[in-house]
Coordinates of C-alpha atoms in Angstrom, one line a residue:
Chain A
X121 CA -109.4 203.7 -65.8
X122 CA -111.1 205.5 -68.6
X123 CA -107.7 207.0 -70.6
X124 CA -110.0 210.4 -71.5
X125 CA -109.8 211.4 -67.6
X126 CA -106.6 211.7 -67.6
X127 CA -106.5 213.7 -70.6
X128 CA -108.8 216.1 -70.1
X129 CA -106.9 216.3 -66.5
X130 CA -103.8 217.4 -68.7
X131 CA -106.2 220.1 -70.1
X132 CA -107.0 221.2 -67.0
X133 CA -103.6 221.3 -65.7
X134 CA -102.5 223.0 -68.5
X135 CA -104.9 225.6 -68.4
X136 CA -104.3 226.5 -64.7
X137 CA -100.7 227.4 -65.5
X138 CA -101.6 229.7 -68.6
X139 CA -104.1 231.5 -66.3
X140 CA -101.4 232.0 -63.8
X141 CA -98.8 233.0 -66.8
X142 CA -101.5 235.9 -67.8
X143 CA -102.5 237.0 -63.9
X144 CA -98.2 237.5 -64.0
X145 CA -98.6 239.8 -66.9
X146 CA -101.6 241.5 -65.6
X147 CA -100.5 242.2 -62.6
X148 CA -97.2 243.2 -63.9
X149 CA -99.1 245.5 -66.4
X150 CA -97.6 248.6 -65.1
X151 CA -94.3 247.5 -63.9
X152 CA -91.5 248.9 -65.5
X153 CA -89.6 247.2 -68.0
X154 CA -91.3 244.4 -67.5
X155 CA -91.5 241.5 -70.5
X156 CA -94.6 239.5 -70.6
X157 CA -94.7 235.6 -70.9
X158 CA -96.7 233.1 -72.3
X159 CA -97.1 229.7 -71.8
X160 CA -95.8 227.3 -74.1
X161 CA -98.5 224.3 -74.8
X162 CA -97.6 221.2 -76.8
X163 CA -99.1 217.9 -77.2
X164 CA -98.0 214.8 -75.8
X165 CA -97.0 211.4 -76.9
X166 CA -99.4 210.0 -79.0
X167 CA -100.3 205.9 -77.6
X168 CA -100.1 203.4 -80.2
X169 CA -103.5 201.2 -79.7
X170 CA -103.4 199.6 -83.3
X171 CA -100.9 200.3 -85.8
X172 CA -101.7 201.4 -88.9
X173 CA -100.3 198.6 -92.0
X174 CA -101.1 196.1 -89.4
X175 CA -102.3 192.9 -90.9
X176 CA -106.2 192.5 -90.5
X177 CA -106.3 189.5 -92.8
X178 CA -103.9 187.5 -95.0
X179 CA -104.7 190.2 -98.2
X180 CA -105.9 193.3 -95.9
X181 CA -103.8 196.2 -94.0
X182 CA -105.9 198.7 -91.7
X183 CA -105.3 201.8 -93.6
X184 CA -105.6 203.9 -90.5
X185 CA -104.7 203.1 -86.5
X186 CA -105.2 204.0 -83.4
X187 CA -103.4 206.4 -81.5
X188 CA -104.3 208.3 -78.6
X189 CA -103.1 211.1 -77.7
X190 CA -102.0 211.4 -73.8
X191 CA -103.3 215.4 -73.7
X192 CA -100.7 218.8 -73.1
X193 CA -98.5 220.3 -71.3
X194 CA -97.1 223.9 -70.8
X195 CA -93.6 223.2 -72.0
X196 CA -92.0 226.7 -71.4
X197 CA -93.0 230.1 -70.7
X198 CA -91.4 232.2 -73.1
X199 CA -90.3 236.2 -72.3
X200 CA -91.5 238.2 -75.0
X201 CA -88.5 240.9 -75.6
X202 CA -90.1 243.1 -77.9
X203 CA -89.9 247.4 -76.6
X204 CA -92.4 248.6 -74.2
X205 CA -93.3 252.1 -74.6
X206 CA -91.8 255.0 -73.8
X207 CA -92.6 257.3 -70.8
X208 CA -91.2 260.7 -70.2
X209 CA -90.5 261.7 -66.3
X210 CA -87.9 264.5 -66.6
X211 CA -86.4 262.6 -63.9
X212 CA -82.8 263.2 -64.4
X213 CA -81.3 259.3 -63.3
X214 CA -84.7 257.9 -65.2
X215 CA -83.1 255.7 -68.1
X216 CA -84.8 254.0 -71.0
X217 CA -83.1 251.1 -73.6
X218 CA -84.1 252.6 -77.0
X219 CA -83.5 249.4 -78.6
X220 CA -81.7 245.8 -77.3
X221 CA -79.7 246.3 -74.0
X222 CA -79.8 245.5 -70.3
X223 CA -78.2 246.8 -67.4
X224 CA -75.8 245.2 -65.9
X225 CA -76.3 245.4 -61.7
X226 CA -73.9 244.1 -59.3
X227 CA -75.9 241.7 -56.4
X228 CA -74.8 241.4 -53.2
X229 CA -73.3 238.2 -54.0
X230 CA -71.1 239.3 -56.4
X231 CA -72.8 237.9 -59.3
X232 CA -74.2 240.3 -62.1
X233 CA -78.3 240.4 -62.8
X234 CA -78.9 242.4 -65.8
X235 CA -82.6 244.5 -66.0
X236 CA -84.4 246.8 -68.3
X237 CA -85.8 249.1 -65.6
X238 CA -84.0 252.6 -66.1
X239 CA -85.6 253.7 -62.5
X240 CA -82.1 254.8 -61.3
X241 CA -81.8 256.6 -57.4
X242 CA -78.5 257.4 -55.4
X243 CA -76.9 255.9 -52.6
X244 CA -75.6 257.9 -49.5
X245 CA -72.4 257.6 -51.1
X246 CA -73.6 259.1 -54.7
X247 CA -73.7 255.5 -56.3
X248 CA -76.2 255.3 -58.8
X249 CA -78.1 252.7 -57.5
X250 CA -81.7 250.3 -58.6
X251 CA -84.4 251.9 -56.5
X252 CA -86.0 249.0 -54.4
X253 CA -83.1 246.9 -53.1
X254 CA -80.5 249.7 -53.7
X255 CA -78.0 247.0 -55.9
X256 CA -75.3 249.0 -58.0
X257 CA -75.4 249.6 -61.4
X258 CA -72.4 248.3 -63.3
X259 CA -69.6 250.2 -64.4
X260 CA -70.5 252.3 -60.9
X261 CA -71.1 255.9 -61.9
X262 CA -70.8 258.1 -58.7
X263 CA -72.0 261.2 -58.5
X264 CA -70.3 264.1 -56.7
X265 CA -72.1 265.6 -54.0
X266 CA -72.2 269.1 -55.4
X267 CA -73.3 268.1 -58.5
X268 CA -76.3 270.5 -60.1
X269 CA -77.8 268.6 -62.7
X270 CA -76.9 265.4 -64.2
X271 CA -77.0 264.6 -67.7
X272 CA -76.3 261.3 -69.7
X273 CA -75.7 261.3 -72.7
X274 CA -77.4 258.7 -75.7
X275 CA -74.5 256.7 -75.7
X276 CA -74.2 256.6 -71.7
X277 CA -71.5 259.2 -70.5
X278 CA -72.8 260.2 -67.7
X279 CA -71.8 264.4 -66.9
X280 CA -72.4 266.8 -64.4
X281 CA -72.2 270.2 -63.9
X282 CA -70.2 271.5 -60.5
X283 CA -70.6 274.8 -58.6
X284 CA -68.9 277.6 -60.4
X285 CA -67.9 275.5 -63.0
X286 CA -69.1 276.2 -66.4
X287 CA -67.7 273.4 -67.9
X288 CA -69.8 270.3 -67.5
X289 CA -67.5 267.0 -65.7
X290 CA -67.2 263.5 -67.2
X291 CA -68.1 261.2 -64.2
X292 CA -68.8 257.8 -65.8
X293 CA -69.9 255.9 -68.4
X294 CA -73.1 253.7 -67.8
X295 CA -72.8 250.6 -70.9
X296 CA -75.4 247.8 -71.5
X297 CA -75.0 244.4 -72.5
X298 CA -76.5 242.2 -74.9
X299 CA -77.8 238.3 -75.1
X300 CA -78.0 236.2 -77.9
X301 CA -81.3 235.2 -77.1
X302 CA -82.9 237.3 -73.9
X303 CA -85.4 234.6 -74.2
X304 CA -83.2 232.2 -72.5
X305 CA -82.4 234.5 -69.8
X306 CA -83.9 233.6 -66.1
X307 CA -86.0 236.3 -64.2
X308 CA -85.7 236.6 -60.5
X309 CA -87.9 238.7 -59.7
X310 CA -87.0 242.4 -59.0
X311 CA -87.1 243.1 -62.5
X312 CA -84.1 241.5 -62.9
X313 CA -82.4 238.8 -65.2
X314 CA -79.7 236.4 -64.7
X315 CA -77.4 234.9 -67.2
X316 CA -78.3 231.1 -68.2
X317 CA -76.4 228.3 -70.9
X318 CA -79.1 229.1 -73.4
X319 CA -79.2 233.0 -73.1
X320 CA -75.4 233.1 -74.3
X321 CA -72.4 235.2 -72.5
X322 CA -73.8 239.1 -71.8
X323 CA -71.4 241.0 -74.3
X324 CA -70.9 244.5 -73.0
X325 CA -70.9 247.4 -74.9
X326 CA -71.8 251.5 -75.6
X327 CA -75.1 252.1 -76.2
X328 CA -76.4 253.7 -79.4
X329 CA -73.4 251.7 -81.3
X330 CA -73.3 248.6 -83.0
X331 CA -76.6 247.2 -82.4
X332 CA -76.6 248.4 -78.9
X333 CA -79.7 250.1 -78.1
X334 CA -79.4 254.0 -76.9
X335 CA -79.9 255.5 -74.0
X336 CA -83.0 257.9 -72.8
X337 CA -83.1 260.1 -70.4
X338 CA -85.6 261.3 -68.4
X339 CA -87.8 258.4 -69.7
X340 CA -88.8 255.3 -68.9
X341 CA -90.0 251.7 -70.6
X342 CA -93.1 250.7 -69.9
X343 CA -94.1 247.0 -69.6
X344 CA -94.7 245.5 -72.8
X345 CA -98.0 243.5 -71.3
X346 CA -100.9 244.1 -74.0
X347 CA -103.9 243.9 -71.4
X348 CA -106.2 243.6 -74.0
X349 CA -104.6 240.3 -75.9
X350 CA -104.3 239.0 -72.0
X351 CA -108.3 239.3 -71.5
X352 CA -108.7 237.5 -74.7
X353 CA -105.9 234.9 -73.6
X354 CA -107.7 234.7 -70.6
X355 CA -111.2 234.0 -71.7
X356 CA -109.7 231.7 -74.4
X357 CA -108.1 229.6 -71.4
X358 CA -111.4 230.0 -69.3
X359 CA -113.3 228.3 -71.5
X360 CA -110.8 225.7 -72.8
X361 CA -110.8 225.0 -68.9
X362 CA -114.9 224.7 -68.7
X363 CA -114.6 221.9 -71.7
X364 CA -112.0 220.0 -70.5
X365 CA -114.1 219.7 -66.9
X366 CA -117.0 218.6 -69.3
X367 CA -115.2 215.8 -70.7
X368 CA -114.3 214.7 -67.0
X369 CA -117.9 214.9 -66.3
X370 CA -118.9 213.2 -69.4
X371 CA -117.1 210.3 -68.4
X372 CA -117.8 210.1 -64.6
X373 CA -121.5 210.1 -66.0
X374 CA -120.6 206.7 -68.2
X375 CA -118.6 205.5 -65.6
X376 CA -121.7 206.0 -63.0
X377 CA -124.3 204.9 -66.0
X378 CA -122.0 201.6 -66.2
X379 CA -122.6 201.0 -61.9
X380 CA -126.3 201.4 -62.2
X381 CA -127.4 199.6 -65.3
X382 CA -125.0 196.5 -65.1
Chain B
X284 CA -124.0 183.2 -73.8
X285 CA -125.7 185.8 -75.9
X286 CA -123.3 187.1 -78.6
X287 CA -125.3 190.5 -78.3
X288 CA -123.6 191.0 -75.4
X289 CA -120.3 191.0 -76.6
X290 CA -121.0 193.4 -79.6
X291 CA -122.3 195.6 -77.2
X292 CA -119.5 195.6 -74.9
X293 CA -117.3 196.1 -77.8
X294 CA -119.4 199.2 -78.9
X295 CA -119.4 200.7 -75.4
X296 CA -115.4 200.0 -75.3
X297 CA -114.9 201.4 -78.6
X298 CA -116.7 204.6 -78.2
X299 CA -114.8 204.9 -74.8
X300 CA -111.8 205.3 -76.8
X301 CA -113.3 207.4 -79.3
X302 CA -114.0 210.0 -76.3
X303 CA -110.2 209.8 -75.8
X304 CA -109.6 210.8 -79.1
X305 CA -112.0 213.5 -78.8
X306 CA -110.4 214.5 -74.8
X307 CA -107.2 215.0 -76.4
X308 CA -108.6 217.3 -79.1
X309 CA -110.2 219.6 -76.7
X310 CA -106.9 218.9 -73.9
X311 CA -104.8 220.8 -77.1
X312 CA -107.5 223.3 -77.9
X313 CA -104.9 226.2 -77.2
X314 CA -101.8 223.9 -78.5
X315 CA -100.1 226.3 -81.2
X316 CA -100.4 225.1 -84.6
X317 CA -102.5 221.8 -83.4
X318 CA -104.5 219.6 -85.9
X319 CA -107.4 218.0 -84.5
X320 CA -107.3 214.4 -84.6
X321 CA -110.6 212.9 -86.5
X322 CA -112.0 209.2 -85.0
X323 CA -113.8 207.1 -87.0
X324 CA -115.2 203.4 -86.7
X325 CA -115.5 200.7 -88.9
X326 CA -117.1 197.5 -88.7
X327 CA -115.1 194.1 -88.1
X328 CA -117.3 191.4 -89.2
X329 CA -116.7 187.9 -87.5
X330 CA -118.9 186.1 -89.3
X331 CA -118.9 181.8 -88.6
X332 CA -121.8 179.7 -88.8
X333 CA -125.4 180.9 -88.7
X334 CA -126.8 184.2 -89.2
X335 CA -123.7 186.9 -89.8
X336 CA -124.8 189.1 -86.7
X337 CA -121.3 189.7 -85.3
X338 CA -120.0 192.6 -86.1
X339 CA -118.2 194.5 -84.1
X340 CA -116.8 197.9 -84.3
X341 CA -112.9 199.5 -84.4
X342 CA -112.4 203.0 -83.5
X343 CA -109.4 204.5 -85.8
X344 CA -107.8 207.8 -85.4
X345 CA -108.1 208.1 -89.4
X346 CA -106.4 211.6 -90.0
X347 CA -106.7 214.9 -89.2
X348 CA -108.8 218.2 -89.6
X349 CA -106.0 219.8 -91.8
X350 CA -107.6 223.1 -91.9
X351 CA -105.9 226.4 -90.8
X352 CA -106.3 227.3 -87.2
X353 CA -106.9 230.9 -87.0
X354 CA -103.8 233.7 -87.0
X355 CA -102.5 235.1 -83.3
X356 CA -100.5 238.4 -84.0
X357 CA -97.8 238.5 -81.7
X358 CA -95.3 240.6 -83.0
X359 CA -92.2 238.5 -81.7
X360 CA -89.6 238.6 -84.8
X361 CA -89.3 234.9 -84.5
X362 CA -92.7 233.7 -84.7
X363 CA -93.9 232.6 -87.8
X364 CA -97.4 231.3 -88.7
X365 CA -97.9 229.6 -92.0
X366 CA -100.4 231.2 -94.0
X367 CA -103.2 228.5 -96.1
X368 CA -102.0 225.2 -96.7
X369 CA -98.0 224.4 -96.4
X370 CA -95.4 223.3 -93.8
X371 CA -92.1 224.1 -92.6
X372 CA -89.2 220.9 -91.7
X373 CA -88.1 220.0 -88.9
X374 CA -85.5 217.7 -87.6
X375 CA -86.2 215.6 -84.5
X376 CA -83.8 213.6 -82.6
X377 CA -82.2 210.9 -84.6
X378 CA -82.6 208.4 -81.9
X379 CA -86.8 209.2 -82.3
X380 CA -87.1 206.0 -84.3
X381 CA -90.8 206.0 -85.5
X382 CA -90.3 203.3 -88.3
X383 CA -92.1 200.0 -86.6
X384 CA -90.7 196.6 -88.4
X385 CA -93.7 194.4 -89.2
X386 CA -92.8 191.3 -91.0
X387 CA -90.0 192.0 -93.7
X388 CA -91.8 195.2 -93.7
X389 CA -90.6 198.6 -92.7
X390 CA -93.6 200.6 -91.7
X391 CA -93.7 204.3 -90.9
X392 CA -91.3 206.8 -91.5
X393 CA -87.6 206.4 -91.4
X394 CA -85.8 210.0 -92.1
X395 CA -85.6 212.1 -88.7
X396 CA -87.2 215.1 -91.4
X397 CA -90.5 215.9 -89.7
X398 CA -93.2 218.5 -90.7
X399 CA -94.9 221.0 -88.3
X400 CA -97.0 224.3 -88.2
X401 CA -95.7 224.9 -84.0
X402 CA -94.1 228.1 -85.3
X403 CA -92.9 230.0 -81.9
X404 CA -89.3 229.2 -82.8
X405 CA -86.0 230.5 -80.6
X406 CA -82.5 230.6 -81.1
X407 CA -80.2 228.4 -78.9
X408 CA -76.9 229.9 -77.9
X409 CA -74.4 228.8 -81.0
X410 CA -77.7 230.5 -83.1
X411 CA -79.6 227.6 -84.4
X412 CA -83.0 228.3 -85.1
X413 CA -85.1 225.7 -83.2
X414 CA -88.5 225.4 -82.3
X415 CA -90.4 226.0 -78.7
X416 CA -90.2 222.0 -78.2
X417 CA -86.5 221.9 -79.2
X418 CA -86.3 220.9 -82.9
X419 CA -84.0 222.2 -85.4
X420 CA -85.8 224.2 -87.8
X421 CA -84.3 223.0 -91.4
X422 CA -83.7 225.2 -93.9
X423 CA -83.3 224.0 -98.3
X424 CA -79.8 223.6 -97.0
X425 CA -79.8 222.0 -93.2
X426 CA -80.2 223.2 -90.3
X427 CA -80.4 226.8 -89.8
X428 CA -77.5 228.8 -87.7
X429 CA -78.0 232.3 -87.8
X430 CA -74.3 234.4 -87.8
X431 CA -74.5 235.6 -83.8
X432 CA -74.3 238.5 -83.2
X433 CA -77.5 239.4 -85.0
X434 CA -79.3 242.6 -83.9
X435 CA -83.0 242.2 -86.5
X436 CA -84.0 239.3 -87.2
X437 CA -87.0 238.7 -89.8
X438 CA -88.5 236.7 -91.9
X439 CA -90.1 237.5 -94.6
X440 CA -93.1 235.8 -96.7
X441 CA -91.5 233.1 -98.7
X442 CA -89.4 232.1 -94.9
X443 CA -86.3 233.9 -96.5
X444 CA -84.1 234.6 -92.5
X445 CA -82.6 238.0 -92.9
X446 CA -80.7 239.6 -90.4
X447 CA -78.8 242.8 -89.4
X448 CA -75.3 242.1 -88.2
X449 CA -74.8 243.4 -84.8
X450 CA -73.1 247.1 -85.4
X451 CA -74.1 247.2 -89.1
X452 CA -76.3 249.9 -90.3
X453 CA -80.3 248.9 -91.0
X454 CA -79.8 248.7 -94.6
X455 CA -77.1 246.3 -94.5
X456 CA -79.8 243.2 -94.6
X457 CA -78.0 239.5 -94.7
X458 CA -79.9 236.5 -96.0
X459 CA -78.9 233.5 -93.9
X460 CA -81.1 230.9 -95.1
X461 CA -84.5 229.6 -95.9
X462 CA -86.7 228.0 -93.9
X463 CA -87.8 224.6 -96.1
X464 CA -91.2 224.7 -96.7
X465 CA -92.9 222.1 -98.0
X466 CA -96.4 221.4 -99.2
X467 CA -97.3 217.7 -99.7
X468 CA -100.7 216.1 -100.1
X469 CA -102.5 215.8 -96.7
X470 CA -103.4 212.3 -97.8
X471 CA -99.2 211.3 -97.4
X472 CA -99.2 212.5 -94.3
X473 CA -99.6 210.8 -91.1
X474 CA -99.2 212.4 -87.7
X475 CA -96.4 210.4 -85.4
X476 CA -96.4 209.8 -81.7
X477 CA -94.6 212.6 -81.0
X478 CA -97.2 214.7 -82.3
X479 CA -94.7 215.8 -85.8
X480 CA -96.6 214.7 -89.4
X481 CA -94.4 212.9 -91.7
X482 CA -94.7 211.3 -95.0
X483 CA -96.2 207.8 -94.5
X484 CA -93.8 206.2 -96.9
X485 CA -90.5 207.8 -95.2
X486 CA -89.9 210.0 -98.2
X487 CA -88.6 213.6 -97.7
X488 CA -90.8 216.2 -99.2
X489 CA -88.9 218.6 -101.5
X490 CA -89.5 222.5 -100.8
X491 CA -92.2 224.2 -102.5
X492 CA -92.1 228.1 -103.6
X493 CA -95.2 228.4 -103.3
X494 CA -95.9 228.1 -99.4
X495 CA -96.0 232.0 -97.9
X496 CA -95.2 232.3 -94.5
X497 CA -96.4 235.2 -91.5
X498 CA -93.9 236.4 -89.2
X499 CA -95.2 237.9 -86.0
X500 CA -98.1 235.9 -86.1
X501 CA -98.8 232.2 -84.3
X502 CA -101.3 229.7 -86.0
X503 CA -104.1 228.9 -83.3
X504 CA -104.9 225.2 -82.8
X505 CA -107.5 224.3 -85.4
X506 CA -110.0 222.4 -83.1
X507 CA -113.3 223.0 -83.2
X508 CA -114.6 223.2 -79.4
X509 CA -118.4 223.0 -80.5
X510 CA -118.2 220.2 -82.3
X511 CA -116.3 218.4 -80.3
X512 CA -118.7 218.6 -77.3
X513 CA -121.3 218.1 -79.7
X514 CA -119.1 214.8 -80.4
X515 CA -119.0 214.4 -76.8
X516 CA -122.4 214.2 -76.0
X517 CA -123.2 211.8 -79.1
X518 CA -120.5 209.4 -78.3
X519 CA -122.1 209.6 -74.7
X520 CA -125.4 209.1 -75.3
X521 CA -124.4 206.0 -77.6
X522 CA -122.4 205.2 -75.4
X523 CA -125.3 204.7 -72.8
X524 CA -127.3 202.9 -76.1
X525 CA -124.5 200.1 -75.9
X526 CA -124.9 199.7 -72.2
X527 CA -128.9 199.4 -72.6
X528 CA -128.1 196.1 -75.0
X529 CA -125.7 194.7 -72.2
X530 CA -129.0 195.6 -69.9
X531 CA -131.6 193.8 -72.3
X532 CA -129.4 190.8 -73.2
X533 CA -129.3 190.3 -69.3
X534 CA -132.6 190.4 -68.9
X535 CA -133.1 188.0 -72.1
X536 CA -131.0 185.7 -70.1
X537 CA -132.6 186.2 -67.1
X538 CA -136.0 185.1 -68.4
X539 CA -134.8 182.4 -70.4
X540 CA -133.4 181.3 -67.1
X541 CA -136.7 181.7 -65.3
X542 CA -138.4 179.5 -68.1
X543 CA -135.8 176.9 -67.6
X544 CA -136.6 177.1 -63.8
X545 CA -140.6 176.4 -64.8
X546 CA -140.4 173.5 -66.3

């Protein structure tokens, strides 16, 4: 069949999949810490038809060929780690990455997931704990049950002050850890990450030091979706979507033209 | 049989393929750093005996629209968009042999050095600088490996990679490399199956000064969606055109047929 069906069907395709990449990021435009996306696109293999340099008499060479291209594809989506904005709560166990960082959280498996969503609450125990599946935040900090206030610090010493104690107690120390490339790291949902072979080995360290970013608290990041550049990416991929359908029903006409005039 | 027919056909089957060209051009209208593919058709003459009415037509994909696509700001460190005319190298996969023997003849190019304008690059674990399709970004001196950990990365105008050691302080700025950036004549270029330009007679292009990059910033995919429907419609409509000389040299036979049948 026609070749440019096919084609324009990769268009199609290919659109689809952005659209759903920017409905992620839009309805993830308030989440926090959340990283937008974006869709990859790259061309296919190109079909040789004639090869340019081929003979076309015993003193000629065609100058140019014929390749057809076989359309796109979304290669990738990519996670855009650049800093979402900041958002004060006064919430003391609210924590913000001022800078490159994750979280390290310990899932039920064992395994480690790492996130960027600060929105810290307390087990029944004191653990400091993520707030929708309750998964503990690595090194566990516990709090003491008569704690007054809590207060952690920019590099992530997390103190509290006791009853009739003036002096304020060390009770942890919260660090973050750091990819290579956060690009290559795998989200799961729950605004959280897991380690892959291309995101490197998460290095721990303190925040605020060597290239670790420092903690904030009372404050949260917000997602770092730009809903403005995701209308434009979406009309954009609308209407890339409306021409490629017009090429499929250029060529169903040609095709139908064919049936009825031969 | 009427030769008319067959140059018809052949127009009709050309033009089919010339709306290929033109499918894939709108298929990639939102491919970063794209280059529309340009059909054109040229006559083959098979003249013998008689009047020289045979001449059919060849659709070739000639070049490509080398004009900028438009700038995307995106603010990622490692995107880089390539401002006016200019290229950055790339090395593909040495077993991506594009060089096609014909005769004694080696035709196409035959260094794994490629040239592209797809600048949303990433870094692969051990730090080389690759691009979103998974070839190593060269820089004057090889392949680019950035010293991990790195905490800034950026590049600036004339593809100069510096970074911030993890842990040093933000003045302490390291130059890695430099992205090669070439700028040959469009005219030496030819675009390969895998959709990379290289030099059409296998030569590597030397770096050029003058080639400014942006960072933060993605070159659009330079096809022109109105006149490519425009295109559309016009290779349609000739399309039908072809398809009404089939019709007529049918009917020419037809009633030559009938006049047979009279006598």
């Amino acid at each position: 069949m026609n070749p440019a069906l096919w084609i324009s069907k990769t268009g199609l395709d290919a659109q689809t999949k952005d659209i759903a990449v920017i409905s992620n990021n839009l309805a993830n435009a308030s989440t926090i810490g959340f990283k937008k996306s974006r869709a990859v696109f790259e061309d296919l293999l190109y079909q040789n038809i004639n090869q340019p340099g081929g003979r076309t008499a015993d003193d000629s060479e065609a100058p140019s060929g014929l390749m057809l291209g076989a359309g796109t594809k979304v290669v990738a989506t990519q996670k855009i780690h650049t800093q979402g904005d900041m958002l004060t709560t006064d919430n003391a166990l609210d924590l913000m990455i001022q800078g490159e960082g994750f979280f390290e959280i310990l899932m039920p498996d064992g395994t480690a997931a790492f996130s960027r969503n600060g929105q810290f609450t307390m087990d029944e125990e004191g653990n400091i704990v993520t707030p929708g599946a309750g998964y503990l935040l690595q090194p566990q900090v516990t709090i003491p049950e008569d704690a007054l206030s809590i207060v952690v610090s920019q590099d992530g010493e997390v103190s509290v002050t006791l009853q009739g104690q003036a002096e304020p107690a060390v009770v942890g120390q919260i660090n973050t850890v750091n990819f290579v490339n956060p690009t290559g790291l795998e989200p799961i949902g729950q605004n959280l990450y897991t380690e892959t072979a291309v995101s490197g080995n998460p290095q721990e360290g303190v925040p605020g030091l060597e290239g670790y970013g420092m903690l904030v608290q009372g404050a949260l990041e917000t997602s770092n979706v730009n809903t403005t550049e995701e209308l434009v990416n979406l009309i954009e991929s609308q209407r890339v979507y409306e021409m490629n359908s017009k090429v499929i029903s250029a060529v169903d006409e040609m095709l139908s033209y064919i049936n009825q005039q031969l | 049989m009427d030769k008319m027919l067959y140059v018809a056909m052949s127009g009709a089957k050309q033009n089919m393929q010339a709306l290929a060209i033109n499918a894939n051009n709108l298929a990639n209208a939102k491919t970063t750093g794209f280059k529309a593919d340009l059909a054109q058709a040229r006559t083959m003459q098979a003249f013998g005996e008689g009047q020289p009415t045979r001449v059919f037509s060849m659709t070739e994909r000639a070049s490509q629209n080398f004009d900028s696509g438009s700038m995307l700001t995106t603010g990622r460190s490692l995107d880089i968009a390539i401002k006016g005319d200019g290229w950055f190298a790339v090395q593909t996969p040495v077993a991506f042999n594009l060089a096609t023997q014909v005769g004694e003849e080696v035709l196409g190019p035959t260094s794994n050095e490629a040239y592209s304008r797809q600048g949303n690059l990433r870094l692969t674990e051990d730090g080389t600088l690759e691009t979103a399709n998974g070839e190593i970004v060269l820089g004057d001196n090889g392949p680019i490996v950035l010293p991990l950990p790195v905490s800034n990365i950026h590049i600036s105008p004339d593809g100069t990679i510096m970074v911030q050691p993890e842990g040093a302080p933000s003045s302490e700025q390291e130059e890695v490399a430099r992205i090669k950036l070439v700028n040959p004549d469009v005219r030496l270029l030819e675009k390969g199956n895998d959709g990379l330009f290289r030099r059409k007679d296998g030569q590597v292009e030397l770096s050029d000064a003058n080639v400014k990059v942006q960072g933060g910033a993605l070159e659009s995919s330079n096809v022109n969606p109105l006149s490519e429907m425009t295109d559309m419609i016009a290779l349609q409509r000739q399309f039908e055109m072809h398809l009404k000389l089939m019709k007529t040299a049918e009917e020419v036979d037809a009633s030559s047929a009938a006049l047979l049948r009279a006598f």
